[in-house]
Amino acid sequence: MNIDPAWSRRAVIPATDNWPLCSEAAADEPAWLYLPGDLEAWLLSRVRYEGYRDSLRVYHPGLFRSFATVAKFQCKLNLKRRPSRCHVTVGHTGILHMEVNGGVAAHLETPHDPASARVDLRPHLRVGDNDIVICIATLDVPPSLYIDSPMLRTDARWECSRDLQRFSPASRCRPATGGTAPHHSRLPSLTVRPTREADGLYDFGVELIGRPVVTASGASCVTLAPGETPEEARNTNLQTQEQVVDTLTVSAGKPVTGRLMAMRYLRVESTGAGRVQDVSALAEFHPAAYRGAFACSDDRLTRIWMHSAYTLRLCMREFFLDGLKRDRMPWVGDLFLSILCNAVSFADAGVVKRSLVASAPDDAGRCQVNGIVDYTLYWLISVEQYASLWGDLEFARQWCPLVQRVLGWLRQSEDARGLLMPRPGDWVFVDWAEMDKQGAVAAIQMLYAMAMESAASLASLCGDVTVAAEHTKRRKALVKTLRETFWSERRGAFVDAVRGRRRSSHVSRQANLLAVLSGVADVRQQNQLCRNVLQGTKVAPVGTPYMGFFECLALMKLGRQQQMVDHIRGYWGGMLDQGATSFWEGFDLSHQGAQHTAFYGRAFGKSLCHAWAAGPVYLLSTGLFGLRVLEPGWRSLEVCPSETDLAWACAVWPTPAGDVRVELDRGRLSVKAPKGVRVRLAGR
């Protein structure tokens, strides 16, 4: 079932030597210091720059944080005696000014990034406490600092300041091998070789993101055209191309490397004296081990899980990105889904935190994330989701104040009924499907209720019972209003929107499945909307695998696991039937031929590796077993399996305390949990 060239259950592949973002530095080891959030902000600026450079159809709206250009780092060095020698090697970006006990120890100006210099501290040291203060000024890179010597190192004692007055603990990152600063580190790669087909087309067998490498027998001009399908790679019409096509000059016997491309297929055309001798790709992968696992008696579902996990893995880079070909950018809707899927597959906390930090609103919380109302709400929900799943209370305490500020800013957009209204210029997205999005949109209100619940939970994690109670009270009032405002007894469903006192006549799946997930729909309403909306074909299907994931979550909550399984088999399995090795941005079972790649009115506009399509990783790993995480960090779980047509199913859930193994065989359940994880069987 494995299709990943970098697959491993035990080892992290590829090696992490040049990808220091994979693990946090220990408190006593030297690390590169940054202002909190600056590394993520700089990496985001690089991701956006390179996305616009390599893709032709990128769209990534929103206001994002900037990294500082001046920073101050300080620590105290306590000495019992004055050393006879004290030379330290200082790594830094930009201009560095170092003072020890008020005296100038170094003033370094260098064009290199990073720079390194030896500094003699002995003339400035004294017995007892020594004040080490370093100011760094930069232009196009984040201020950063690294010191590793027996006497002084950039360990967890260091503080930093953005305004040179207020200090907080510095953000710390392990150094990469070879002296590369973490902000310049790159994802490692593996060499993948394709099979050659007719007319210069090469097939790598699976979706990849990487740099093509070509060798020719003589001087040539080589054109490299990527594609997620053979038709896209063969396409020569610039107006319908989605990525930049590379043209490289090749010398005899010397390999040349092209730009970063998303591809399964590569068209290689050569003009000149030489002929193409060798083609390969330096395929980039986020270092990871498949800590989670899933298998069942239906090979189709097992394959769907693996292809979903591979889709997620390819979209794990500096951050969780939406797709490889387009936009290759962090969008928070994709992030919300990716966090859940990651928790049961790779359990990589670092990429989640970087993604949340990079996509956060400004410190005042006065902007929509990605410019989209629903994505702002997903960001709020995702902060709590990460803090709870990984038990990261430090992160919860750090970001809880901004969560409260964002909710306070959103409150200013409520109407007299307490419904969240979009501001001029705000984008109400929800899904690529026919919906009524005029006025107060029901789906947005359901997400607003979920965001309030998440804010209450986050405040509780931080021990602030007063704030938690306030959010709980406001959510309760909103739920009452939503039931009165959007529920139609005649339709037996929640309508899409209201304008003033007038209800929309349109009913969509999206509003109703979110009503289930948010707890807005009571038991009676759940039964009616399930019958009138979620079952049958009276109401149009959702528009993407993204909302298909939410529909399956709603079916899980309603106890309709068999319907969920059938939907996964048909919908995601339908993509496998079309030859997919990763799952797509959109899919319609009724489409034929070229319709499968068309999107946004463009022949190859659809991304065929999209993070928001990875949902079956989470759905299958948890839904069949009725998993509920009851305490932060998976310390306590509830398992309540449901009957389906599967003879057996098993999964591995990677928790901070170790792996939980669960197996369901013809109704018999067995669970093996590590020390520190309590498992409760529902009804027992």
XYZ file of C-alpha atoms in Angstrom, residues 37-388:
352
model
C 7.544 34.942 15.384
C 10.335 36.470 13.280
C 11.653 33.201 11.882
C 8.131 32.199 10.837
C 7.465 35.649 9.338
C 10.666 35.518 7.268
C 9.986 31.963 6.096
C 6.493 33.022 5.040
C 7.936 35.900 3.026
C 10.258 33.416 1.297
C 7.446 30.960 0.613
C 5.324 33.716 -0.905
C 8.200 35.049 -3.020
C 9.097 31.619 -4.389
C 5.468 30.727 -5.005
C 4.983 33.810 -7.146
C 8.294 33.091 -8.874
C 7.557 29.466 -9.830
C 3.792 29.431 -10.374
C 1.785 31.481 -12.837
C -1.595 31.457 -11.093
C -0.827 32.174 -7.440
C -3.377 33.973 -5.268
C -2.645 34.522 -1.577
C -4.502 37.449 0.005
C -4.255 38.818 3.493
C -2.070 40.918 5.769
C 0.807 39.106 7.429
C 3.277 39.926 10.168
C 6.665 41.378 9.270
C 9.953 40.439 10.893
C 11.826 43.151 12.784
C 14.902 44.901 11.425
C 16.342 45.765 14.852
C 16.489 43.494 17.876
C 18.143 43.413 21.266
C 19.339 40.225 22.999
C 20.611 40.059 26.573
C 21.613 37.665 29.337
C 23.531 37.582 32.597
C 26.765 35.640 32.887
C 27.760 34.776 36.473
C 31.474 34.160 37.113
C 33.096 32.924 40.290
C 36.493 34.037 38.998
C 37.735 36.091 36.085
C 39.033 33.799 33.311
C 42.543 34.131 31.888
C 41.140 33.809 28.361
C 37.631 34.220 26.986
C 37.276 34.234 23.216
C 33.815 33.439 21.888
C 32.668 32.837 18.318
C 29.608 34.926 17.513
C 27.330 34.031 14.601
C 24.879 36.695 13.531
C 22.966 38.415 10.749
C 23.393 42.074 9.822
C 25.255 44.645 11.954
C 26.077 43.494 15.484
C 26.930 45.735 18.426
C 27.972 43.896 21.592
C 28.432 45.398 25.034
C 29.637 43.685 28.202
C 28.990 45.550 31.458
C 28.479 48.741 29.465
C 31.738 48.495 27.525
C 31.900 47.908 23.781
C 33.188 44.386 23.138
C 32.501 44.247 19.391
C 31.001 46.221 16.525
C 30.726 44.027 13.450
C 29.598 45.014 9.970
C 29.558 42.337 7.284
C 27.659 41.706 4.054
C 27.568 37.969 4.687
C 24.525 36.199 6.079
C 25.193 34.675 8.455
C 28.500 36.153 9.583
C 30.877 34.790 12.196
C 33.568 36.506 14.244
C 35.820 35.807 17.234
C 35.353 38.237 20.110
C 37.553 38.622 23.209
C 35.347 39.249 26.242
C 38.039 39.043 28.954
C 38.827 42.795 29.207
C 35.187 43.494 30.089
C 34.440 40.632 32.497
C 34.283 40.776 36.269
C 33.597 38.401 39.135
C 29.863 37.998 39.778
C 27.091 39.000 37.368
C 28.057 40.252 33.921
C 25.519 41.959 31.664
C 25.783 40.815 28.035
C 23.805 43.029 25.654
C 23.757 42.602 21.856
C 21.915 44.788 19.357
C 21.470 43.549 15.775
C 20.243 45.577 12.804
C 19.307 44.034 9.448
C 17.498 44.863 6.222
C 16.204 41.765 4.423
C 16.725 38.971 6.972
C 15.525 38.549 10.552
C 17.951 39.581 13.332
C 19.476 36.388 14.711
C 22.307 35.368 17.024
C 24.328 32.228 17.764
C 27.133 31.755 20.318
C 28.721 28.455 21.299
C 31.721 28.535 23.631
C 32.629 27.029 27.009
C 32.068 30.372 28.736
C 29.048 31.739 26.903
C 26.380 30.196 24.691
C 22.948 31.143 23.424
C 20.987 28.867 25.714
C 17.562 29.350 27.276
C 18.757 32.166 29.579
C 18.659 34.770 26.820
C 15.897 37.349 26.503
C 15.047 39.511 23.509
C 13.227 42.720 22.708
C 11.559 44.054 19.571
C 11.246 47.637 20.860
C 14.565 47.574 22.808
C 12.681 48.093 26.072
C 10.334 45.202 26.856
C 11.929 41.770 27.051
C 10.669 38.202 26.747
C 12.294 34.776 26.208
C 13.925 34.471 22.788
C 12.742 31.978 20.213
C 15.355 29.248 19.804
C 16.194 26.987 16.857
C 18.893 24.359 16.408
C 21.693 25.183 13.962
C 21.883 23.383 10.641
C 25.015 21.508 9.643
C 27.717 23.504 7.882
C 26.933 26.730 9.749
C 23.752 27.556 7.823
C 21.384 29.765 9.786
C 17.958 28.164 10.289
C 16.170 30.792 8.190
C 18.300 29.776 5.196
C 17.905 26.028 5.702
C 16.113 24.004 3.043
C 14.059 20.856 3.023
C 16.224 17.807 2.296
C 15.735 15.866 -0.905
C 15.944 12.346 -2.283
C 16.792 11.378 -5.841
C 13.787 9.863 -7.616
C 14.085 8.382 -11.101
C 11.246 8.239 -13.636
C 10.347 5.829 -16.387
C 10.567 7.156 -19.919
C 7.526 7.177 -22.131
C 6.976 8.347 -25.705
C 7.715 11.836 -27.077
C 10.085 12.942 -24.322
C 7.644 12.349 -21.464
C 8.903 10.992 -18.127
C 6.685 9.501 -15.402
C 7.892 9.560 -11.773
C 5.072 7.229 -10.765
C 3.748 9.462 -7.985
C 3.139 13.146 -7.372
C 6.322 14.968 -6.293
C 7.665 18.408 -5.606
C 11.300 18.766 -6.574
C 13.924 20.016 -8.977
C 14.467 18.149 -12.267
C 18.065 17.152 -13.041
C 19.041 16.557 -16.676
C 22.266 15.369 -18.327
C 22.867 15.514 -22.088
C 25.584 14.090 -24.356
C 26.449 17.450 -25.891
C 25.743 21.159 -25.797
C 21.982 21.597 -25.825
C 19.099 23.807 -24.885
C 16.696 21.765 -22.745
C 13.077 22.622 -22.009
C 11.501 21.170 -18.846
C 7.693 21.233 -18.688
C 6.033 19.795 -15.545
C 2.551 18.357 -15.279
C 0.349 16.535 -12.821
C -1.112 14.675 -15.808
C 0.442 13.693 -19.159
C -1.820 16.196 -20.911
C -0.605 19.048 -18.716
C 3.071 18.172 -19.257
C 2.518 18.025 -23.038
C 0.641 21.333 -23.087
C 2.596 24.058 -24.916
C 0.000 26.837 -24.697
C 1.394 29.495 -22.349
C -2.124 30.769 -21.638
C -3.135 27.474 -20.031
C 0.106 26.655 -18.202
C 0.032 26.780 -14.403
C 3.772 26.631 -13.669
C 6.804 28.288 -15.231
C 8.429 26.114 -17.893
C 12.230 26.021 -17.538
C 14.663 26.369 -20.441
C 18.260 25.477 -19.490
C 21.596 25.396 -21.268
C 23.305 22.013 -20.899
C 26.999 21.210 -21.440
C 28.168 17.765 -22.460
C 27.973 15.330 -19.550
C 27.289 18.007 -16.917
C 23.969 17.748 -15.060
C 21.848 20.870 -14.758
C 19.111 21.426 -12.203
C 15.811 23.151 -12.890
C 13.515 25.180 -10.671
C 11.215 23.719 -8.006
C 8.264 22.037 -9.719
C 5.142 20.152 -8.720
C 4.843 17.189 -11.027
C 4.230 13.582 -11.665
C 5.147 13.922 -15.323
C 7.946 15.876 -16.948
C 8.308 16.682 -20.638
C 11.959 17.071 -21.654
C 12.768 18.545 -25.059
C 16.299 19.123 -26.303
C 17.568 21.231 -29.202
C 21.213 21.268 -30.192
C 24.019 18.776 -30.700
C 23.397 16.639 -27.633
C 20.698 14.184 -26.714
C 19.221 13.673 -23.259
C 21.110 10.966 -21.388
C 19.621 11.023 -17.906
C 16.627 12.534 -16.097
C 15.917 12.460 -12.371
C 14.416 14.697 -9.695
C 15.692 15.971 -6.372
C 12.349 15.419 -4.660
C 11.921 17.435 -1.454
C 10.321 15.873 1.626
C 9.631 17.142 5.103
C 11.654 14.791 7.366
C 9.091 12.520 8.978
C 8.232 9.026 10.106
C 4.755 7.588 9.685
C 4.116 7.306 13.408
C 0.424 6.659 12.842
C -0.996 3.816 10.803
C -4.273 2.354 9.573
C -5.374 -0.834 7.839
C -8.665 -2.652 7.428
C -10.331 -5.550 5.624
C -11.145 -3.291 2.655
C -7.966 -2.718 0.618
C -9.594 0.260 -1.079
C -9.954 2.090 2.240
C -6.427 1.169 3.297
C -5.111 2.582 0.026
C -7.180 5.735 0.518
C -5.604 6.246 3.967
C -2.089 5.889 2.576
C -2.704 8.193 -0.398
C -4.265 10.731 1.980
C -1.253 10.586 4.287
C 1.066 11.021 1.304
C -0.972 14.033 0.166
C -0.577 15.567 3.614
C 3.141 14.770 3.723
C 3.803 16.485 0.374
C 2.001 19.599 1.632
C 4.163 19.653 4.794
C 6.979 22.090 4.089
C 8.020 25.191 6.026
C 4.318 25.282 6.859
C 1.258 23.295 5.896
C 0.605 24.549 2.384
C -2.602 24.190 0.419
C -1.271 22.543 -2.738
C 1.936 21.808 -4.590
C 1.204 23.257 -8.006
C -1.004 26.123 -6.879
C -1.032 28.093 -4.696
C 1.748 26.460 -2.691
C 0.797 28.825 0.152
C -0.458 28.521 3.750
C -4.253 28.894 3.864
C -5.893 28.433 7.256
C -8.822 26.350 6.013
C -6.335 23.720 4.836
C -4.402 24.146 8.097
C -7.433 23.345 10.264
C -7.890 20.011 8.517
C -4.132 19.331 8.344
C -3.718 19.654 12.117
C -6.215 16.851 12.748
C -4.764 14.601 10.044
C -1.201 15.253 11.192
C -2.103 14.333 14.774
C -2.909 10.737 13.782
C -0.203 10.245 11.135
C 3.073 12.166 11.603
C 2.363 13.857 14.949
C 4.706 16.701 13.978
C 4.134 19.575 16.406
C 6.717 21.911 14.876
C 5.066 22.364 11.493
C 1.728 23.030 13.191
C 3.165 25.732 15.453
C 5.056 27.401 12.618
C 1.894 27.439 10.505
C -0.231 28.941 13.273
C 2.366 31.608 14.076
C 2.977 32.560 10.433
C -0.740 32.897 9.665
C -1.712 34.715 12.871
C -3.433 38.114 12.734
C -1.419 41.155 13.782
C -0.848 41.738 17.498
C -3.952 43.876 17.745
C -6.029 41.137 16.083
C -7.609 43.541 13.611
C -7.529 41.680 10.291
C -9.166 38.657 8.695
C -6.773 35.737 8.244
C -6.164 35.254 4.495
C -8.765 37.997 4.103
C -11.503 35.401 4.774
C -14.025 35.575 7.623
C -14.327 31.808 8.030
C -10.525 31.374 7.995
C -10.169 33.795 10.904
C -12.576 31.579 12.840
C -10.646 28.466 11.812
C -7.437 30.060 13.119
C -9.059 30.631 16.509
C -10.296 27.042 16.598
C -6.941 25.687 15.416
C -4.937 27.345 18.213
C -6.981 25.488 20.820
C -7.003 22.342 18.717
C -3.203 22.207 18.628
C -2.749 23.147 22.307
C -5.182 20.432 23.393
